mmCIF file of C-alpha atoms in Angstrom:
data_model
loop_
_atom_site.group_PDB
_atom_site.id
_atom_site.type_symbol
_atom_site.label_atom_id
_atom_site.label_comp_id
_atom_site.label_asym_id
_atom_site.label_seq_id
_atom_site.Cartn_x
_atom_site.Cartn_y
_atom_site.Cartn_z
ATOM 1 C CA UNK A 1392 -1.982 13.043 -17.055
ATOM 2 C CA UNK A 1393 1.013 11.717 -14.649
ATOM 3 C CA UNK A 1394 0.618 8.799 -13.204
ATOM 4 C CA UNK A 1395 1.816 5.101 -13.449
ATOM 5 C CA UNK A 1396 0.900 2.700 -15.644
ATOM 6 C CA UNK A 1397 0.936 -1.268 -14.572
ATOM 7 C CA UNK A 1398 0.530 -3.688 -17.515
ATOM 8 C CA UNK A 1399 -0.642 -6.323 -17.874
ATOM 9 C CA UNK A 1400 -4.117 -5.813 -15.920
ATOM 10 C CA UNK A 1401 -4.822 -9.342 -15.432
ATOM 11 C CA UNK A 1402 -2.023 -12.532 -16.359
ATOM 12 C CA UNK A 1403 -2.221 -15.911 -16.442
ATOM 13 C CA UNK A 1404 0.117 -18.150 -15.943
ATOM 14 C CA UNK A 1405 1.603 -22.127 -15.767
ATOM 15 C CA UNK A 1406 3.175 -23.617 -13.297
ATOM 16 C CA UNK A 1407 7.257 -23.476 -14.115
ATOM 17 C CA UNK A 1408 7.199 -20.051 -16.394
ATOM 18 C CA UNK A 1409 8.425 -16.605 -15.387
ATOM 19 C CA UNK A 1410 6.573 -13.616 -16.298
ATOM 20 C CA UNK A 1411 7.133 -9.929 -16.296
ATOM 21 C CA UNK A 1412 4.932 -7.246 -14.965
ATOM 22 C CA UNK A 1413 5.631 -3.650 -16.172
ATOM 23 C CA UNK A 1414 5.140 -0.788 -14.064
ATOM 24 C CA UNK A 1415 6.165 2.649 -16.062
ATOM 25 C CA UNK A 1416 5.803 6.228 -14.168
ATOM 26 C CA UNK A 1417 5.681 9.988 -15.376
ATOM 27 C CA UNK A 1418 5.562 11.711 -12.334
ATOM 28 C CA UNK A 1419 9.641 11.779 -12.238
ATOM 29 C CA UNK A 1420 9.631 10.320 -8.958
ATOM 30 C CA UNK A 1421 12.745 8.873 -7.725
ATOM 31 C CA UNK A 1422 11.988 5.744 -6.147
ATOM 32 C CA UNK A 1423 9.777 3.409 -7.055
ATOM 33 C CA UNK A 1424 8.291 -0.184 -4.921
ATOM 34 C CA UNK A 1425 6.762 -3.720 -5.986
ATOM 35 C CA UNK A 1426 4.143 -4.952 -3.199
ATOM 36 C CA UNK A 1427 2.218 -7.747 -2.797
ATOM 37 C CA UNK A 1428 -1.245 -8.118 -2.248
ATOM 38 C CA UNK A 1429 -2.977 -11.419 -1.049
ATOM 39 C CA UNK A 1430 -7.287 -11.711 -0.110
ATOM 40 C CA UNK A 1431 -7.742 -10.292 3.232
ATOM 41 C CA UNK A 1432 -4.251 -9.548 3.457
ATOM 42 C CA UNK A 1433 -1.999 -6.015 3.614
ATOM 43 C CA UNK A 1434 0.538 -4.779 1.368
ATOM 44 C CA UNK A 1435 3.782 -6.791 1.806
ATOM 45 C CA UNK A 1436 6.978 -4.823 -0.041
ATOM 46 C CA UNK A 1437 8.939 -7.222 -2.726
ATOM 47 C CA UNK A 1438 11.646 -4.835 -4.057
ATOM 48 C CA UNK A 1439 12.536 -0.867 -4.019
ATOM 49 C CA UNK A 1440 14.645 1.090 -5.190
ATOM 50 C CA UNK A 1441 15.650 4.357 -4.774
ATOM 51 C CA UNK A 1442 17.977 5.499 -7.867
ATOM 52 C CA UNK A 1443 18.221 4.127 -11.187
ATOM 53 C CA UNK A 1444 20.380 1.051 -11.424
ATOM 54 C CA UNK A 1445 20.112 0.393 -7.426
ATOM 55 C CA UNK A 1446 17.473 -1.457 -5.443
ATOM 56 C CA UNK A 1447 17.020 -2.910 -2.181
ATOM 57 C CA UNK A 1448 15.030 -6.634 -1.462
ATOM 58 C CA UNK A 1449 11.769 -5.800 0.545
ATOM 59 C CA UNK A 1450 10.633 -8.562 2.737
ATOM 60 C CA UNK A 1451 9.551 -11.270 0.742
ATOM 61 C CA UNK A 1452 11.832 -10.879 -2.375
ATOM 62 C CA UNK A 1453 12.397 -14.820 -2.808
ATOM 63 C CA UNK A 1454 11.484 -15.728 -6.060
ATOM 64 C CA UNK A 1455 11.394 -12.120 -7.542
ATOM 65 C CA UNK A 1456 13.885 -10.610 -9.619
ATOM 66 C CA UNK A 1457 13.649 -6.161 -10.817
ATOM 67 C CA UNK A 1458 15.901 -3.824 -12.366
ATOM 68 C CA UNK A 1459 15.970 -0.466 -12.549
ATOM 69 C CA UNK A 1460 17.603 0.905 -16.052
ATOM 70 C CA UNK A 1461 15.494 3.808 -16.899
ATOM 71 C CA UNK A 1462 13.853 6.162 -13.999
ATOM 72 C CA UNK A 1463 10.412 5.641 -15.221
ATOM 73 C CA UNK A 1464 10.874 1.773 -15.360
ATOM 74 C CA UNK A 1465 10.662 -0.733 -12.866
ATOM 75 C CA UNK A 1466 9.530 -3.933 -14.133
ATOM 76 C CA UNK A 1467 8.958 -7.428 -11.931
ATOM 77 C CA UNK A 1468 9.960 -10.795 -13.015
ATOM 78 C CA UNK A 1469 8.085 -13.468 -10.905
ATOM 79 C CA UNK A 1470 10.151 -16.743 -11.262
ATOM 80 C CA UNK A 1471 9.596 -20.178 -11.345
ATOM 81 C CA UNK A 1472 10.951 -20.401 -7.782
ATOM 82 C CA UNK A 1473 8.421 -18.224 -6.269
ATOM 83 C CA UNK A 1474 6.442 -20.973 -4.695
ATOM 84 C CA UNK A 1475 2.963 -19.327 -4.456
ATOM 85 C CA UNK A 1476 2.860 -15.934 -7.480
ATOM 86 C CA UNK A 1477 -1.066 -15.729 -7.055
ATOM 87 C CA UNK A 1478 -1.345 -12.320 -5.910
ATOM 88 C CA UNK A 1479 -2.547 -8.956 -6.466
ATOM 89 C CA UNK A 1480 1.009 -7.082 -7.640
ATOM 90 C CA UNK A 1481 0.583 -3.306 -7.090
ATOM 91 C CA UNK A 1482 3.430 -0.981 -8.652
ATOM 92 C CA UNK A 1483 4.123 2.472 -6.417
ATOM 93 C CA UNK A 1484 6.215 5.368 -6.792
ATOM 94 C CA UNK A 1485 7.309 8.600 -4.301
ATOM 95 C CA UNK A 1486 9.241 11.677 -4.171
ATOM 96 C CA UNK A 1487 12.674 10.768 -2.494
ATOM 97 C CA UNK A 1488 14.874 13.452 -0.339
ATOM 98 C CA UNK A 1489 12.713 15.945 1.072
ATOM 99 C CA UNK A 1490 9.239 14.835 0.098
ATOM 100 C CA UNK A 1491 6.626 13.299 1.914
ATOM 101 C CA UNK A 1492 7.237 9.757 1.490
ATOM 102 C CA UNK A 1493 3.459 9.512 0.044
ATOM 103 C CA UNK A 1494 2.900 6.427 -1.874
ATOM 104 C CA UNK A 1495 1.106 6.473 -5.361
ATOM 105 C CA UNK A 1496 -0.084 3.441 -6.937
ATOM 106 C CA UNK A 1497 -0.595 1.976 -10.208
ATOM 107 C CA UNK A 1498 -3.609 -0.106 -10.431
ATOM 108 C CA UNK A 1499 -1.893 -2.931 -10.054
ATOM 109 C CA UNK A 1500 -1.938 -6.818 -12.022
ATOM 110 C CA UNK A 1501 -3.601 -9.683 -10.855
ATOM 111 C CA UNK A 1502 -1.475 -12.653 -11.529
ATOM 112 C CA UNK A 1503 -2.907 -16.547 -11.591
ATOM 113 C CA UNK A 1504 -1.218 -19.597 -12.128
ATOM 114 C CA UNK A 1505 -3.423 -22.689 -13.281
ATOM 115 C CA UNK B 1415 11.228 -4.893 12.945
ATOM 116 C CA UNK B 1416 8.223 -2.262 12.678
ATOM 117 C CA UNK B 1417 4.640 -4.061 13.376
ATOM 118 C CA UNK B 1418 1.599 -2.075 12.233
ATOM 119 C CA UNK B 1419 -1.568 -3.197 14.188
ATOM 120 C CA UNK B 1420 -5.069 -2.097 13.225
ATOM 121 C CA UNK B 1421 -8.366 -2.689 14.980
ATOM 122 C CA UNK B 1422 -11.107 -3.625 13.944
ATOM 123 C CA UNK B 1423 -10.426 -5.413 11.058
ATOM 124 C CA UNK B 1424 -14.065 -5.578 10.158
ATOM 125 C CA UNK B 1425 -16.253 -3.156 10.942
ATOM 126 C CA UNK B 1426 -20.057 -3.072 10.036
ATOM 127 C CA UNK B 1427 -21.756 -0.008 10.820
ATOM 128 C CA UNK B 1428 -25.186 1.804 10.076
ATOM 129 C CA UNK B 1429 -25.398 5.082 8.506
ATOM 130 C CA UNK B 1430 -24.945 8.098 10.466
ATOM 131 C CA UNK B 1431 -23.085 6.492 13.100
ATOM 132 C CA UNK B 1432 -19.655 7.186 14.123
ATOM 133 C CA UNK B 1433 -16.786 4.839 15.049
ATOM 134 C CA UNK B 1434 -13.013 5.086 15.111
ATOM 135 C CA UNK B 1435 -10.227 2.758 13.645
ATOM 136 C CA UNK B 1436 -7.054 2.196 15.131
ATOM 137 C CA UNK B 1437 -3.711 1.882 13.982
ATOM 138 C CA UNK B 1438 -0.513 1.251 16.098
ATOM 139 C CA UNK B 1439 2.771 0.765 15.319
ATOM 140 C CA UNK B 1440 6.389 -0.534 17.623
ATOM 141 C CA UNK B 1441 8.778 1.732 17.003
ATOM 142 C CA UNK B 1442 9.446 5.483 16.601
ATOM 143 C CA UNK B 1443 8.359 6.852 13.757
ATOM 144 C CA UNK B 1444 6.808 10.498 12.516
ATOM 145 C CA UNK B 1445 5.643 9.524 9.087
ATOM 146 C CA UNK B 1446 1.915 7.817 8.773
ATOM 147 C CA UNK B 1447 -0.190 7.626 5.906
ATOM 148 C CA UNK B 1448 -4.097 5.977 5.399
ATOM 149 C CA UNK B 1449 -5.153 4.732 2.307
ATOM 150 C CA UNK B 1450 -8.636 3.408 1.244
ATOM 151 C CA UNK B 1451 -9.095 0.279 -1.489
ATOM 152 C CA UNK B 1452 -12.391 -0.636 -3.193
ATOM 153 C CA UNK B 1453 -12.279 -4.181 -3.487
ATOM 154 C CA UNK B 1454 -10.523 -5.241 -6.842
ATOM 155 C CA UNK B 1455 -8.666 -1.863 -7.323
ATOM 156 C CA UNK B 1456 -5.582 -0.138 -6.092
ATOM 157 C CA UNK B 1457 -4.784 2.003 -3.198
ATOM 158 C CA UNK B 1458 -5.630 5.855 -3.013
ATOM 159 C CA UNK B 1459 -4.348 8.125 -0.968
ATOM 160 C CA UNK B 1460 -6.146 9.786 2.231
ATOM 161 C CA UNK B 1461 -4.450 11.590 4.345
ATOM 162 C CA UNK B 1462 -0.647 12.135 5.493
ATOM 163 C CA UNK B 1463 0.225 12.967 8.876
ATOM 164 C CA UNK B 1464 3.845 14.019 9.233
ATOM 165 C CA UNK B 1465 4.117 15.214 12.952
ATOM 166 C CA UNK B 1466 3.068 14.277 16.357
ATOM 167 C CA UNK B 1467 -0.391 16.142 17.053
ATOM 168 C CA UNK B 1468 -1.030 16.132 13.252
ATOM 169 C CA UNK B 1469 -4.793 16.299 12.488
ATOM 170 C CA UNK B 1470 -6.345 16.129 9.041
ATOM 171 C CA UNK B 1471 -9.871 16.048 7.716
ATOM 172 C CA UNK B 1472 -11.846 15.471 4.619
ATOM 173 C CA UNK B 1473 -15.425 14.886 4.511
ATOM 174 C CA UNK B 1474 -16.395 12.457 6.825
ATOM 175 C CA UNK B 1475 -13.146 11.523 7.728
ATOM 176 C CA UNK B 1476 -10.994 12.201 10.599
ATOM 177 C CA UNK B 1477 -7.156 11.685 10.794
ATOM 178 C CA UNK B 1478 -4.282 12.232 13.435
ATOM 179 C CA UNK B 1479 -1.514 11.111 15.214
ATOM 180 C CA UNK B 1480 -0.114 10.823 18.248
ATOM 181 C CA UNK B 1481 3.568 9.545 18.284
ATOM 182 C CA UNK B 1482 4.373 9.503 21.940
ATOM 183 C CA UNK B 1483 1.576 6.923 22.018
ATOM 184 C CA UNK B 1484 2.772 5.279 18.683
ATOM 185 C CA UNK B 1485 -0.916 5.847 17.309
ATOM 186 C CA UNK B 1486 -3.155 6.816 15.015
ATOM 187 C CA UNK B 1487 -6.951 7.207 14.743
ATOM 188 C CA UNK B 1488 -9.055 7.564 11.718
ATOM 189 C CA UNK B 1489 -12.450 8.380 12.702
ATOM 190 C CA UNK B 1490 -15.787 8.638 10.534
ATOM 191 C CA UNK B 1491 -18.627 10.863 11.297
ATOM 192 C CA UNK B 1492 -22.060 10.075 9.800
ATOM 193 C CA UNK B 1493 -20.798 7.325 8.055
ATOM 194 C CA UNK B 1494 -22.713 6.748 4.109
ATOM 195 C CA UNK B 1495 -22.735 3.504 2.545
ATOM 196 C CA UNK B 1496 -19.949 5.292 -0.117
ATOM 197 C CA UNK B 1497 -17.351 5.121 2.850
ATOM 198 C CA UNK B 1498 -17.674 1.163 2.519
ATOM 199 C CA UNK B 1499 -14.116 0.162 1.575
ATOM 200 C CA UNK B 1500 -10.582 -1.336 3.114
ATOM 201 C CA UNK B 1501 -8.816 1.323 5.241
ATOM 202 C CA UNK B 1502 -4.899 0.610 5.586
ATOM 203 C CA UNK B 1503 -2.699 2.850 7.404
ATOM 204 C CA UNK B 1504 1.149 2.574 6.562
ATOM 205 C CA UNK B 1505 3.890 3.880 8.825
ATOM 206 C CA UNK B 1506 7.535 4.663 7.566
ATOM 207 C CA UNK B 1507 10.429 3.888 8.974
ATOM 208 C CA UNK B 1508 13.989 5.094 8.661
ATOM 209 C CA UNK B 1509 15.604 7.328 5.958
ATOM 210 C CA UNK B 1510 14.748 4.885 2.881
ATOM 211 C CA UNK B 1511 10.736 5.930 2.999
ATOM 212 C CA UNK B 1512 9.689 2.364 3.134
ATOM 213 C CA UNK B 1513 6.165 1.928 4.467
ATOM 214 C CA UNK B 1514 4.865 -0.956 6.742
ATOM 215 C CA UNK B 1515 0.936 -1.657 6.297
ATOM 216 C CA UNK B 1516 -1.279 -2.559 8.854
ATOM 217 C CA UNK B 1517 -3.682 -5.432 7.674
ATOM 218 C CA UNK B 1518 -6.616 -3.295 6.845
ATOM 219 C CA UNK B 1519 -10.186 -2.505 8.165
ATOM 220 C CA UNK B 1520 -13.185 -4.063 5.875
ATOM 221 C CA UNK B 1521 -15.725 -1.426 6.708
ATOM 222 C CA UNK B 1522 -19.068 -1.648 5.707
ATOM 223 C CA UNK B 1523 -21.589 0.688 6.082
ATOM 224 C CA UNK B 1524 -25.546 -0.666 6.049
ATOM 225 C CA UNK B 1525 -28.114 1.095 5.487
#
């Protein structure tokens, strides 16, 4: 089945460490987004990009780091300088060019630092 | 910078009423898109409206869009506790196909 994969599903963390979410796709869409996701809160965009080895900061980028080296792969570093990482992280992908824009989403990782 | 407004953002209903949610958005745009969460899980796709006077349905629910007005409605009919969920609408902006996402509507549907 296509669709994107987010891993890991739930991640713990200590103050002062960076961790890496994965987000892998097989729907060969080009372009692929990190959002954010606090309680009671919307979707607030981190990083996208729209071709491998090219992405753009979203709004709230500080503290985040991405890279694009394979089409399928997008993964998300949250540093030690992001002040406040406990979040819902959800992991989209869309047709570029002459598609819809549409949005599909992984199922996203809930980060929480003790 | 694009705002996305929605009203209400809670919304408790009874069954088999009807009610609309609102979305609007400040600047031009022709590309809107509503997504429902269940609480703890990701976002899934509703409907995508792609044109001023754009009108979808499925099921119970309503979608369109009126760009002149910079608006969009999603309206339920009948509502069932099932429809009880966050609705988000997201509204793109420019040639990159980044969204912008409204806050969301808690709806909750009582028996």
């Amino acid at each position: 089945d296509g669709g994107i994969t987010q891993s890991p599903k739930y991640l713990f963390r200590k103050e002062g460490q960076n961790v890496t979410l994965s987000c892998e796709q097989n729907l060969n869409h080009d372009a692929m987004y990190w959002y954010r996701q606090d309680p009671g809160q919307g979707l607030r965009l981190i990083y996208y990009s729209q071709i491998v080895n090219d992405f753009q900061k979203g709004d709230i980028a500080e503290g985040y780091s991405v890279s694009r080296e394979k089409k399928e792969s997008f993964p998300l570093t949250v540093t030690s300088a992001q002040k406040n990482p406990t979040a819902f992280y959800l992991c989209a992908s869309s047709i570029s060019g002459t598609g819809s824009g549409e949005l599909f989403f992984g199922e996203g990782s809930r980060l929480t630092v003790l | 910078e694009l705002k996305v407004e929605q009203n209400p953002l809670f919304l408790s209903m009874q069954e088999g009423k009807n009610y609309t949610i609102y979305c609007n958005y400040s600047t031009t745009s022709d590309r809107l898109y509503w997504y429902r969460q269940d609480p703890g899980k990701s976002l899934e796709s509703l409907f995508v409206l792609l044109s001023n006077g754009a009108v979808k349905q499925e099921g119970r629910l309503m979608a369109s869009l009126d760009t002149k007005a910079r608006l969009s409605t999603l309206h339920i009919t009948a509502a069932v506790h099932d429809l009880s969920a966050t609705y988000f609408c997201a509204v793109g902006g420019g040639s990159n196909y980044k969204l912008t996402f409204g806050k969301g509507t808690l709806l909750t549907v009582n028996p």
